[in-house]
C-alpha positions as a Python dict, from the first residue, in 0.01 Angstrom:
ca = {
    (1, 'M'): (0, 0, 0),
    (2, 'S'): (249, 129, 291),
    (3, 'L'): (141, 6, 618),
    (4, 'F'): (-42, 247, 875),
    (5, 'P'): (88, 330, 1113),
    (6, 'S'): (418, 358, 938),
    (7, 'I'): (701, 107, 1096),
    (8, 'N'): (824, 390, 1318),
    (9, 'S'): (578, 515, 1434),
    (10, 'P'): (385, 510, 1800),
    (11, 'Q'): (83, 344, 1752),
    (12, 'R'): (315, 42, 1623),
    (13, 'L'): (630, 76, 1922),
    (14, 'G'): (719, -246, 2077),
    (15, 'A'): (552, -427, 1740),
    (16, 'S'): (839, -737, 1606),
    (17, 'S'): (798, -644, 1273),
    (18, 'P'): (569, -449, 1018),
    (19, 'S'): (383, -755, 981),
    (20, 'S'): (304, -806, 1340),
    (21, 'S'): (-126, -767, 1509),
    (22, 'Q'): (-91, -574, 1755),
    (23, 'K'): (-305, -297, 1773),
    (24, 'N'): (-259, 80, 1806),
    (25, 'A'): (-75, 241, 2096),
    (26, 'K'): (-191, 608, 2215),
    (27, 'V'): (-47, 948, 2234),
    (28, 'P'): (-31, 1228, 2460),
    (29, 'L'): (-326, 1460, 2397),
    (30, 'R'): (-312, 1810, 2457),
    (31, 'P'): (-501, 1997, 2692),
    (32, 'G'): (-901, 1998, 2602),
    (33, 'C'): (-852, 1718, 2358),
    (34, 'S'): (-971, 1445, 2536),
    (35, 'L'): (-1226, 1155, 2425),
    (36, 'M'): (-1489, 1345, 2646),
    (37, 'D'): (-1400, 1659, 2507),
    (38, 'W'): (-1485, 1563, 2151),
    (39, 'V'): (-1792, 1403, 2279),
    (40, 'R'): (-1922, 1743, 2387),
    (41, 'L'): (-1766, 1940, 2125),
    (42, 'T'): (-2032, 1668, 1904),
    (43, 'K'): (-2300, 1757, 2071),
    (44, 'S'): (-2203, 2163, 2103),
    (45, 'G'): (-2394, 2251, 1771),
    (46, 'K'): (-2079, 2332, 1629),
    (47, 'D'): (-2069, 2277, 1229),
    (48, 'L'): (-1857, 2017, 1206),
    (49, 'R'): (-1907, 1931, 861),
    (50, 'G'): (-1736, 2210, 741),
    (51, 'I'): (-1907, 2243, 345),
    (52, 'G'): (-2103, 2539, 398),
    (53, 'S'): (-2479, 2291, 350),
    (54, 'A'): (-2659, 2051, 528),
    (55, 'R'): (-2698, 1843, 260),
    (56, 'M'): (-2524, 1493, 172),
    (57, 'L'): (-2221, 1533, -105),
    (58, 'R'): (-2200, 1279, -372),
    (59, 'I'): (-1788, 1275, -368),
    (60, 'T'): (-1563, 1137, -593),
    (61, 'T'): (-1211, 970, -546),
    (62, 'E'): (-1073, 1327, -716),
    (63, 'E'): (-1248, 1552, -521),
    (64, 'L'): (-1141, 1329, -196),
    (65, 'A'): (-793, 1392, -313),
    (66, 'K'): (-818, 1737, -297),
    (67, 'H'): (-878, 1751, 41),
    (68, 'N'): (-566, 1626, 191),
    (69, 'K'): (-431, 1901, 395),
    (70, 'R'): (-394, 1946, 795),
    (71, 'E'): (-585, 2214, 789),
    (72, 'D'): (-882, 2054, 542),
    (73, 'A'): (-885, 1691, 566),
    (74, 'W'): (-1162, 1434, 433),
    (75, 'M'): (-1115, 1081, 458),
    (76, 'A'): (-1345, 801, 326),
    (77, 'I'): (-1429, 458, 525),
    (78, 'R'): (-1668, 185, 429),
    (79, 'G'): (-1772, 450, 134),
    (80, 'F'): (-1877, 720, 331),
    (81, 'V'): (-1634, 1043, 346),
    (82, 'Y'): (-1605, 1192, 720),
    (83, 'N'): (-1417, 1587, 773),
    (84, 'V'): (-1225, 1479, 976),
    (85, 'T'): (-1033, 1858, 982),
    (86, 'T'): (-1084, 1899, 1389),
    (87, 'Y'): (-1121, 1569, 1516),
    (88, 'L'): (-695, 1525, 1406),
    (89, 'D'): (-665, 1673, 1761),
    (90, 'Y'): (-882, 1495, 1966),
    (91, 'H'): (-662, 1177, 1713),
    (92, 'P'): (-534, 934, 2059),
    (93, 'G'): (-263, 803, 1773),
    (94, 'G'): (-198, 1147, 1655),
    (95, 'V'): (-272, 1402, 1350),
    (96, 'P'): (23, 1269, 1195),
    (97, 'E'): (-156, 907, 1188),
    (98, 'L'): (-448, 985, 1075),
    (99, 'M'): (-342, 1234, 831),
    (100, 'R'): (-182, 924, 647),
    (101, 'G'): (-574, 875, 575),
    (102, 'A'): (-674, 1229, 482),
    (103, 'G'): (-764, 1295, 90),
    (104, 'K'): (-856, 897, 5),
    (105, 'D'): (-1026, 602, 74),
    (106, 'A'): (-865, 499, 456),
    (107, 'T'): (-1092, 197, 475),
    (108, 'L'): (-841, -100, 457),
    (109, 'L'): (-571, 145, 718),
    (110, 'F'): (-866, 182, 947),
    (111, 'E'): (-943, -204, 964),
    (112, 'E'): (-594, -268, 952),
    (113, 'V'): (-521, -65, 1292),
    (114, 'H'): (-923, 21, 1412),
    (115, 'R'): (-1143, -228, 1339),
    (116, 'W'): (-1331, -282, 1694),
    (117, 'V'): (-1391, 186, 1657),
    (118, 'N'): (-1743, 256, 1606),
    (119, 'F'): (-1624, 544, 1378),
    (120, 'E'): (-1960, 600, 1231),
    (121, 'S'): (-2048, 683, 1615),
    (122, 'M'): (-1706, 879, 1682),
    (123, 'L'): (-1712, 1070, 1362),
    (124, 'G'): (-2064, 1087, 1273),
    (125, 'A'): (-2132, 1459, 1339),
    (126, 'C'): (-1830, 1562, 1032),
    (127, 'L'): (-2033, 1329, 796),
    (128, 'I'): (-2068, 1487, 456),
    (129, 'G'): (-2178, 1246, 206),
    (130, 'K'): (-2164, 930, -13),
    (131, 'L'): (-1798, 834, -156),
    (132, 'E'): (-1834, 742, -572),
    (133, 'Q'): (-1703, 681, -867),
    (134, 'G'): (-1800, 928, -1153),
    (135, 'P'): (-1791, 1320, -1262),
    (136, 'P'): (-1672, 1575, -1014),
    (137, 'I'): (-1927, 1763, -790),
    (138, 'N'): (-2052, 2094, -931),
    (139, 'N'): (-1889, 2429, -929),
    (140, 'A'): (-2118, 2578, -715),
    (141, 'T'): (-2061, 2275, -403),
    (142, 'K'): (-1652, 2312, -541),
    (143, 'S'): (-1641, 2697, -459),
    (144, 'K'): (-1787, 2641, -103),
    (145, 'L'): (-1607, 2422, -13),
    (146, 'K'): (-1282, 2589, -113),
    (147, 'A'): (-1386, 2848, 160),
    (148, 'S'): (-1319, 2766, 567),
    (149, 'S'): (-1306, 2413, 685),
    (150, 'L'): (-1531, 2560, 1028),
    (151, 'L'): (-1794, 2762, 870),
    (152, 'A'): (-2113, 2933, 1043),
    (153, 'P'): (-2329, 2683, 1181),
    (154, 'Q'): (-2508, 2414, 1026),
    (155, 'A'): (-2740, 2187, 1173),
    (156, 'S'): (-2583, 1931, 1352),
    (157, 'N'): (-2829, 1634, 1302),
    (158, 'A'): (-2808, 1651, 851),
    (159, 'Y'): (-2651, 1317, 892),
    (160, 'K'): (-2921, 1155, 1090),
    (161, 'G'): (-3132, 902, 886),
    (162, 'L'): (-2865, 839, 620),
    (163, 'S'): (-2784, 488, 611),
    (164, 'L'): (-2453, 406, 782),
    (165, 'P'): (-2195, 222, 599),
    (166, 'K'): (-2068, -140, 593),
    (167, 'A'): (-1731, -325, 519),
    (168, 'P'): (-1731, -397, 209),
    (169, 'V'): (-1680, -745, 293),
    (170, 'F'): (-1962, -836, 423),
    (171, 'K'): (-2214, -1002, 303),
    (172, 'E'): (-2518, -1007, 611),
    (173, 'T'): (-2516, -744, 902),
    (174, 'A'): (-2795, -836, 1108),
    (175, 'T'): (-2978, -669, 1435),
    (176, 'D'): (-3161, -867, 1660),
    (177, 'Q'): (-3462, -757, 1697),
    (178, 'N'): (-3559, -945, 2089),
    (179, 'S'): (-3211, -879, 2181),
    (180, 'P'): (-3121, -509, 2067),
    (181, 'Q'): (-2783, -525, 2287),
    (182, 'I'): (-2696, -883, 2072),
    (183, 'K'): (-2534, -692, 1723),
    (184, 'I'): (-2461, -987, 1450),
    (185, 'S'): (-2232, -926, 1158),
    (186, 'F'): (-1983, -1196, 1026),
    (187, 'A'): (-1733, -1123, 766),
    (188, 'V'): (-1717, -1328, 458),
    (189, 'D'): (-1393, -1391, 267),
    (190, 'K'): (-1301, -1535, -20),
    (191, 'E'): (-1370, -1847, -119),
    (192, 'V'): (-1196, -2149, 75),
    (193, 'P'): (-1075, -2477, -163),
    (194, 'P'): (-1321, -2728, -77),
    (195, 'R'): (-1143, -3006, 89),
    (196, 'Q'): (-1062, -2735, 373),
    (197, 'K'): (-1479, -2583, 352),
    (198, 'P'): (-1601, -2731, 742),
    (199, 'T'): (-1913, -2890, 733),
    (200, 'T'): (-2167, -2920, 1012),
    (201, 'S'): (-2445, -3269, 1119),
    (202, 'W'): (-2718, -3225, 1336),
    (203, 'F'): (-2873, -3519, 1525),
    (204, 'Q'): (-3118, -3535, 1827),
    (205, 'N'): (-3289, -3769, 2108),
    (206, 'E'): (-3574, -3731, 2415),
    (207, 'E'): (-3414, -3418, 2533),
    (208, 'Y'): (-3125, -3318, 2260),
    (209, 'V'): (-3059, -3159, 1975),
    (210, 'S'): (-2666, -3185, 1898),
    (211, 'L'): (-2518, -2963, 1592),
    (212, 'V'): (-2178, -3091, 1533),
    (213, 'C'): (-1934, -2890, 1331),
    (214, 'Y'): (-1664, -3036, 1095),
    (215, 'S'): (-1408, -2740, 1168),
    (216, 'K'): (-1095, -2868, 985),
    (217, 'L'): (-970, -2647, 1201),
    (218, 'G'): (-588, -2732, 1369),
    (219, 'N'): (-514, -2577, 1775),
    (220, 'L'): (-859, -2567, 1906),
    (221, 'D'): (-845, -2478, 2228),
    (222, 'K'): (-1080, -2693, 2474),
    (223, 'R'): (-1176, -2451, 2640),
    (224, 'S'): (-1241, -2186, 2494),
    (225, 'C'): (-1294, -2207, 2093),
    (226, 'V'): (-1672, -2210, 2080),
    (227, 'V'): (-1835, -1874, 2164),
    (228, 'L'): (-2207, -1874, 2163),
    (229, 'D'): (-2538, -1722, 2218),
    (230, 'I'): (-2887, -1824, 2232),
    (231, 'L'): (-3088, -1562, 2086),
    (232, 'E'): (-3499, -1488, 2034),
    (233, 'D'): (-3666, -1686, 2320),
    (234, 'G'): (-3441, -1957, 2223),
    (235, 'S'): (-3508, -1973, 1876),
    (236, 'R'): (-3193, -1883, 1751),
    (237, 'L'): (-2840, -2007, 1763),
    (238, 'L'): (-2542, -1809, 1694),
    (239, 'A'): (-2183, -1908, 1783),
    (240, 'E'): (-1829, -1874, 1688),
    (241, 'I'): (-1569, -2184, 1641),
    (242, 'L'): (-1216, -1968, 1703),
    (243, 'N'): (-850, -2062, 1687),
    (244, 'R'): (-620, -1757, 1690),
    (245, 'D'): (-645, -1715, 1277),
    (246, 'S'): (-957, -1839, 1232),
    (247, 'C'): (-1324, -1839, 1313),
    (248, 'I'): (-1645, -2038, 1171),
    (249, 'P'): (-1992, -1859, 1226),
    (250, 'L'): (-2272, -2075, 1326),
    (251, 'D'): (-2602, -1931, 1297),
    (252, 'V'): (-2959, -2135, 1276),
    (253, 'K'): (-3261, -2014, 1330),
    (254, 'L'): (-3441, -2326, 1522),
    (255, 'S'): (-3702, -2522, 1397),
    (256, 'E'): (-3819, -2538, 1758),
    (257, 'P'): (-3711, -2359, 2082),
    (258, 'V'): (-3435, -2404, 2287),
    (259, 'K'): (-3365, -2356, 2674),
    (260, 'D'): (-3101, -2150, 2754),
    (261, 'R'): (-2829, -2334, 2874),
    (262, 'A'): (-2567, -2533, 2580),
    (263, 'S'): (-2287, -2754, 2649),
    (264, 'V'): (-1967, -2751, 2439),
    (265, 'T'): (-1717, -3085, 2349),
    (266, 'V'): (-1392, -3045, 2086),
    (267, 'N'): (-1166, -3275, 2022),
    (268, 'S'): (-899, -3089, 1910),
    (269, 'E'): (-740, -3339, 1727),
    (270, 'V'): (-1006, -3372, 1422),
    (271, 'G'): (-1171, -2998, 1470),
    (272, 'K'): (-1493, -3136, 1594),
    (273, 'V'): (-1695, -2944, 1822),
    (274, 'E'): (-2004, -3027, 1946),
    (275, 'I'): (-2276, -2819, 2054),
    (276, 'K'): (-2558, -3001, 2250),
    (277, 'L'): (-2881, -2813, 2290),
    (278, 'L'): (-3190, -2909, 2548),
    (279, 'K'): (-3531, -2918, 2430),
    (280, 'L'): (-3769, -2722, 2536),
    (281, 'T'): (-3996, -2971, 2453),
    (282, 'P'): (-3850, -3306, 2576),
    (283, 'H'): (-3955, -3619, 2402),
    (284, 'K'): (-4091, -3383, 2073),
    (285, 'Q'): (-3885, -3555, 1747),
    (286, 'W'): (-3779, -3232, 1530),
    (287, 'A'): (-3780, -3313, 1140),
    (288, 'N'): (-3512, -3028, 1087),
    (289, 'L'): (-3270, -2857, 1273),
    (290, 'G'): (-3402, -2549, 1114),
    (291, 'V'): (-3260, -2228, 856),
    (292, 'Y'): (-2903, -2209, 811),
    (293, 'G'): (-2812, -1825, 798),
    (294, 'E'): (-2622, -1687, 503),
    (295, 'S'): (-2298, -1748, 693),
    (296, 'H'): (-2335, -2017, 844),
    (297, 'C'): (-2059, -2224, 857),
    (298, 'K'): (-1862, -2025, 578),
    (299, 'M'): (-1479, -1993, 757),
    (300, 'V'): (-1353, -1624, 772),
    (301, 'T'): (-1016, -1509, 859),
    (302, 'R'): (-1013, -1366, 1236),
    (303, 'K'): (-906, -984, 1119),
    (304, 'N'): (-1196, -1010, 858),
    (305, 'S'): (-1461, -1114, 1136),
    (306, 'T'): (-1689, -857, 1352),
    (307, 'M'): (-1724, -853, 1641),
    (308, 'R'): (-2029, -954, 1871),
    (309, 'Y'): (-2154, -808, 2145),
    (310, 'R'): (-2409, -942, 2417),
    (311, 'P'): (-2509, -777, 2785),
    (312, 'C'): (-2335, -877, 3056),
    (313, 'Q'): (-2396, -794, 3473),
    (314, 'L'): (-2216, -629, 3742),
    (315, 'L'): (-2200, -872, 4026),
    (316, 'A'): (-1917, -806, 4261),
    (317, 'K'): (-1681, -496, 4289),
    (318, 'S'): (-1416, -498, 4502),
    (319, 'L'): (-1132, -185, 4586),
    (320, 'I'): (-753, -328, 4531),
    (321, 'T'): (-633, 40, 4515),
    (322, 'H'): (-716, 305, 4574),
    (323, 'D'): (-771, 402, 4206),
    (324, 'T'): (-810, 61, 4056),
    (325, 'S'): (-1132, -258, 4106),
    (326, 'L'): (-1168, -557, 4003),
    (327, 'Y'): (-1477, -593, 3839),
    (328, 'H'): (-1735, -941, 3861),
    (329, 'F'): (-1923, -974, 3558),
    (330, 'Q'): (-2193, -1213, 3406),
    (331, 'L'): (-2316, -1364, 3092),
    (332, 'S'): (-2655, -1439, 3035),
    (333, 'A'): (-2719, -1808, 3085),
    (334, 'S'): (-2786, -1801, 2711),
    (335, 'S'): (-2406, -1681, 2655),
    (336, 'H'): (-2116, -1840, 2648),
    (337, 'I'): (-1731, -1737, 2655),
    (338, 'V'): (-1423, -1873, 2788),
    (339, 'V'): (-1126, -1611, 2708),
    (340, 'P'): (-800, -1729, 2648),
    (341, 'V'): (-489, -1630, 2819),
    (342, 'G'): (-297, -1320, 2675),
    (343, 'C'): (-653, -1224, 2521),
    (344, 'H'): (-868, -925, 2562),
    (345, 'V'): (-1281, -882, 2514),
    (346, 'Y'): (-1417, -483, 2414),
    (347, 'F'): (-1690, -290, 2669),
    (348, 'E'): (-1902, -109, 2525),
    (349, 'A'): (-2079, 205, 2622),
    (350, 'Q'): (-2352, 494, 2474),
    (351, 'I'): (-2146, 833, 2614),
    (352, 'E'): (-2379, 1092, 2550),
    (353, 'G'): (-2525, 910, 2238),
    (354, 'I'): (-2214, 843, 2116),
    (355, 'V'): (-2081, 426, 2085),
    (356, 'I'): (-1770, 394, 2292),
    (357, 'T'): (-1599, 128, 2273),
    (358, 'R'): (-1230, 8, 2514),
    (359, 'P'): (-1014, -336, 2471),
    (360, 'Y'): (-975, -455, 2852),
    (361, 'T'): (-793, -734, 2918),
    (362, 'I'): (-962, -1021, 3207),
    (363, 'V'): (-796, -1144, 3421),
    (364, 'T'): (-887, -1433, 3694),
    (365, 'S'): (-1061, -1352, 4066),
    (366, 'N'): (-771, -1405, 4245),
    (367, 'I'): (-396, -1532, 4193),
    (368, 'V'): (-384, -1714, 4535),
    (369, 'D'): (-634, -2009, 4521),
    (370, 'E'): (-541, -2362, 4412),
    (371, 'D'): (-727, -2295, 4071),
    (372, 'P'): (-816, -1952, 3959),
    (373, 'E'): (-849, -2011, 3637),
    (374, 'R'): (-1206, -2237, 3774),
    (375, 'S'): (-1358, -1908, 3812),
    (376, 'L'): (-1339, -1854, 3421),
    (377, 'D'): (-1617, -2094, 3353),
    (378, 'G'): (-1836, -1938, 3023),
    (379, 'R'): (-2000, -1668, 3212),
    (380, 'N'): (-1765, -1492, 3497),
    (381, 'L'): (-1536, -1266, 3346),
    (382, 'Y'): (-1338, -1067, 3574),
    (383, 'A'): (-1189, -721, 3486),
    (384, 'L'): (-920, -502, 3671),
    (385, 'I'): (-975, -137, 3541),
    (386, 'K'): (-823, 108, 3648),
    (387, 'T'): (-1048, 442, 3696),
    (388, 'Y'): (-888, 773, 3497),
    (389, 'E'): (-1015, 1138, 3580),
    (390, 'G'): (-1185, 1201, 3274),
    (391, 'G'): (-1199, 884, 3080),
    (392, 'A'): (-1499, 807, 2940),
    (393, 'V'): (-1574, 444, 2963),
    (394, 'T'): (-1340, 371, 3286),
    (395, 'S'): (-1597, 677, 3449),
    (396, 'R'): (-1879, 476, 3287),
    (397, 'I'): (-1794, 163, 3416),
    (398, 'D'): (-1682, 294, 3826),
    (399, 'K'): (-2008, 463, 3831),
    (400, 'M'): (-2164, 95, 3778),
    (401, 'Q'): (-2322, -62, 4040),
    (402, 'V'): (-2423, -401, 4111),
    (403, 'G'): (-2714, -533, 3834),
    (404, 'D'): (-2614, -224, 3604),
    (405, 'V'): (-2566, -399, 3271),
    (406, 'I'): (-2316, -379, 2984),
    (407, 'S'): (-2214, -513, 2615),
    (408, 'V'): (-1907, -736, 2619),
    (409, 'S'): (-1730, -891, 2298),
    (410, 'S'): (-1586, -1160, 2194),
    (411, 'Y'): (-1237, -1262, 2262),
    (412, 'E'): (-908, -1148, 2063),
    (413, 'G'): (-528, -1145, 2123),
    (414, 'S'): (-180, -1190, 1962),
    (415, 'F'): (-62, -1390, 2217),
    (416, 'N'): (-28, -1772, 2145),
    (417, 'P'): (68, -2040, 2406),
    (418, 'S'): (271, -2211, 2236),
    (419, 'K'): (546, -1945, 2248),
    (420, 'L'): (619, -2074, 2620),
    (421, 'Y'): (689, -2464, 2470),
    (422, 'G'): (1042, -2489, 2487),
    (423, 'R'): (1108, -2182, 2704),
    (424, 'S'): (1240, -2276, 3082),
    (425, 'R'): (1272, -1864, 3186),
    (426, 'V'): (1022, -1604, 3114),
    (427, 'I'): (1068, -1240, 3260),
    (428, 'L'): (763, -991, 3281),
    (429, 'L'): (813, -628, 3216),
    (430, 'A'): (488, -416, 3331),
    (431, 'A'): (409, -67, 3391),
    (432, 'G'): (92, -5, 3610),
    (433, 'T'): (-200, -133, 3400),
    (434, 'G'): (34, -338, 3188),
    (435, 'F'): (-21, -577, 3462),
    (436, 'T'): (-315, -692, 3323),
    (437, 'P'): (-218, -921, 3070),
    (438, 'M'): (95, -1031, 3282),
    (439, 'V'): (-183, -1152, 3570),
    (440, 'R'): (-302, -1500, 3390),
    (441, 'L'): (25, -1574, 3183),
    (442, 'V'): (172, -1614, 3541),
    (443, 'L'): (-83, -1855, 3715),
    (444, 'H'): (5, -2071, 3288),
    (445, 'C'): (321, -2087, 3333),
    (446, 'L'): (362, -2218, 3739),
    (447, 'R'): (74, -2424, 3681),
    (448, 'Q'): (93, -2602, 3351),
    (449, 'Y'): (472, -2565, 3238),
    (450, 'M'): (711, -2724, 3564),
    (451, 'Q'): (993, -2613, 3373),
    (452, 'I'): (964, -2287, 3362),
    (453, 'V'): (1068, -2002, 3600),
    (454, 'V'): (854, -1682, 3584),
    (455, 'H'): (1029, -1347, 3658),
    (456, 'L'): (808, -1048, 3708),
    (457, 'E'): (976, -627, 3664),
    (458, 'F'): (683, -432, 3842),
    (459, 'F'): (687, -46, 3766),
    (460, 'N'): (458, 192, 3973),
    (461, 'K'): (444, 563, 4097),
    (462, 'T'): (450, 476, 4483),
    (463, 'T'): (334, 103, 4670),
    (464, 'K'): (-25, 233, 4709),
    (465, 'D'): (-26, 179, 4348),
    (466, 'I'): (64, -209, 4290),
    (467, 'P'): (-269, -387, 4312),
    (468, 'W'): (-239, -743, 4451),
    (469, 'R'): (114, -662, 4633),
    (470, 'E'): (62, -872, 4922),
    (471, 'E'): (-63, -1149, 4655),
    (472, 'L'): (230, -1145, 4472),
    (473, 'Q'): (474, -1165, 4740),
    (474, 'D'): (238, -1460, 4900),
    (475, 'L'): (240, -1612, 4558),
    (476, 'T'): (653, -1617, 4518),
    (477, 'K'): (647, -1841, 4853),
    (478, 'K'): (403, -2073, 4673),
    (479, 'Y'): (672, -2116, 4416),
    (480, 'I'): (951, -2092, 4587),
    (481, 'G'): (1293, -2096, 4329),
    (482, 'R'): (1069, -2050, 4033),
    (483, 'F'): (812, -1710, 4031),
    (484, 'T'): (983, -1401, 4196),
    (485, 'V'): (906, -1029, 4148),
    (486, 'E'): (1041, -719, 4191),
    (487, 'H'): (890, -376, 4245),
    (488, 'V'): (1014, -30, 4078),
    (489, 'L'): (867, 305, 4205),
    (490, 'S'): (898, 591, 4022),
    (491, 'Q'): (787, 864, 4276),
    (492, 'A'): (884, 669, 4601),
    (493, 'D'): (897, 818, 4973),
    (494, 'N'): (1214, 745, 5171),
    (495, 'D'): (1162, 471, 5308),
    (496, 'W'): (1120, 254, 5044),
    (497, 'K'): (1405, -6, 4996),
    (498, 'G'): (1377, -122, 4713),
    (499, 'K'): (1434, -71, 4333),
    (500, 'R'): (1355, 418, 4216),
    (501, 'G'): (1322, 535, 3861),
    (502, 'R'): (1114, 445, 3577),
    (503, 'I'): (1271, 186, 3268),
    (504, 'T'): (1574, 249, 3066),
    (505, 'L'): (1823, 52, 2927),
    (506, 'A'): (2053, 77, 3155),
    (507, 'M'): (1805, -100, 3434),
    (508, 'L'): (1665, -347, 3177),
    (509, 'R'): (2067, -493, 3087),
    (510, 'E'): (2041, -550, 3465),
    (511, 'I'): (1731, -700, 3513),
    (512, 'L'): (1820, -900, 3172),
    (513, 'K'): (2161, -1018, 3287),
    (514, 'P'): (2097, -1313, 3500),
    (515, 'F'): (1896, -1426, 3235),
    (516, 'S'): (2154, -1404, 2959),
    (517, 'S'): (2243, -1769, 2927),
    (518, 'Y'): (1927, -1897, 2902),
    (519, 'D'): (1934, -1727, 2516),
    (520, 'D'): (1647, -1881, 2267),
    (521, 'E'): (1498, -2045, 2639),
    (522, 'M'): (1364, -1696, 2743),
    (523, 'L'): (1041, -1516, 2620),
    (524, 'V'): (1035, -1111, 2750),
    (525, 'C'): (715, -985, 2740),
    (526, 'Y'): (554, -592, 2816),
    (527, 'C'): (322, -394, 2793),
    (528, 'G'): (264, -51, 2946),
    (529, 'P'): (210, 302, 2850),
    (530, 'V'): (318, 424, 2543),
    (531, 'A'): (654, 583, 2645),
    (532, 'F'): (692, 206, 2875),
    (533, 'T'): (600, 20, 2596),
    (534, 'E'): (909, 258, 2329),
    (535, 'I'): (1157, 230, 2550),
    (536, 'T'): (1136, -140, 2659),
    (537, 'S'): (1137, -237, 2259),
    (538, 'K'): (1380, 8, 2174),
    (539, 'S'): (1583, -135, 2481),
    (540, 'L'): (1537, -467, 2396),
    (541, 'A'): (1623, -454, 1984),
    (542, 'E'): (1955, -315, 2176),
    (543, 'I'): (2093, -566, 2375),
    (544, 'G'): (2022, -809, 2074),
    (545, 'I'): (1699, -983, 2253),
    (546, 'K'): (1566, -1175, 1916),
    (547, 'S'): (1229, -1076, 1816),
    (548, 'E'): (1124, -1453, 1839),
    (549, 'N'): (1160, -1415, 2200),
    (550, 'I'): (1003, -1119, 2231),
    (551, 'H'): (630, -1057, 2330),
    (552, 'P'): (460, -699, 2339),
    (553, 'F'): (152, -646, 2493),
    (554, 'L'): (-16, -362, 2295),
    (555, 'S'): (-361, -254, 2275),
}
């Protein structure tokens, strides 16, 4: 099967190889084709199904294959068929990328690039039926399908009541009835060899019960490898043990309730994880731990695991620049997430009935404290978010008041700190909010690797657009000789004495020139808008920087 998106497409710009796990990048959309424009269109009553019938069709792969043109594009995802003809112009990845799935079952293509997107909600108004293997649909229906793809308006809620599709690899999908904001879904991969299968045991004393998992996983990060939630008034434990490649879900309907706090101990050398739960009724002896869910302790790959969401509350909001704020969110006491360096979470918002998710990198509360990582204690999350005019999720977050709640996912990301081993120079190229993944990476390098010298080249429009400008300068004074920052402005005023312009091949050569002698001891990371990442990716290749010495942050 061909790669989706194609290797040279805008959605893969900056990827070091076709196997890169980077996410898709956006391409510029025509005016009137923003996400909010699409939301409004789906609510307008206009017929987006385009089949001249309000009923759901049963569509064979043969019939689906006929609808593979720009003016007539159908697509199947997880067993359901959508008429995406109208949506093509609204697709953030561009028309050509979406057309790669037209006329076919695009489930695998979708899972590769858009796994985190709630397509059922986004394309609900375009749902026309189920994909089936069988005889073609009848001639009467065929004649209707040959008509214009946008006929007279039909009932826009014709698809309501139809059960939504599930990913074909899912063995269990459930919703916690007592906590409707927490979605529970795990995927099960191919059978794991017996010697590699994780196992669990449990024990208790007067005060607590402990669930112990022998994960058989290597490279477990002691702080961040466990994501957990205690649900149903302390009667259910849901957790995930994570490394960069694998996920072990733990799901136990507890025989007795526990308090809403848990502690985690990790022995990374042997892959042992202990989750200690405080008994709600001390001194009471449990006959057993409880009932295990179907997916309990069954190892899956990260790419096939499905995000769980839980509520988090806005505690504080601080204006950092004229359009960028630092948001302090806090999980409930019954949830625990420590996001690793270079990883992001997804915030989920319901906009006019459509569920929309967006990735945001987790930063620290500041960059000048002695130990900024201390603020990320499992309950507290900080995000540096720029509000875009017309932005669906950023506008929603910008309007949040202290005490308001939004849903947040578990974390994901492709950066592995082991890339820093043996490095003596780390060059960070950031444009605008592409600075966010660099925040913790800078601090991690400076605090954990005494031999690493870090240089940040920071691209913005004007001085008022630079977040934490003074704090970055303070950091250079704190780490003299180990950290430098240079600002480049594209719309600087006449008083600006620093660099001007945008990233170019010539500029990148000049930036890297002082580090050219370090070769394999150098790591170059970059993040920013599509045009920035495209030019940076091509320029690094032309300069001859090896792919193993490059890491793009794309989401």
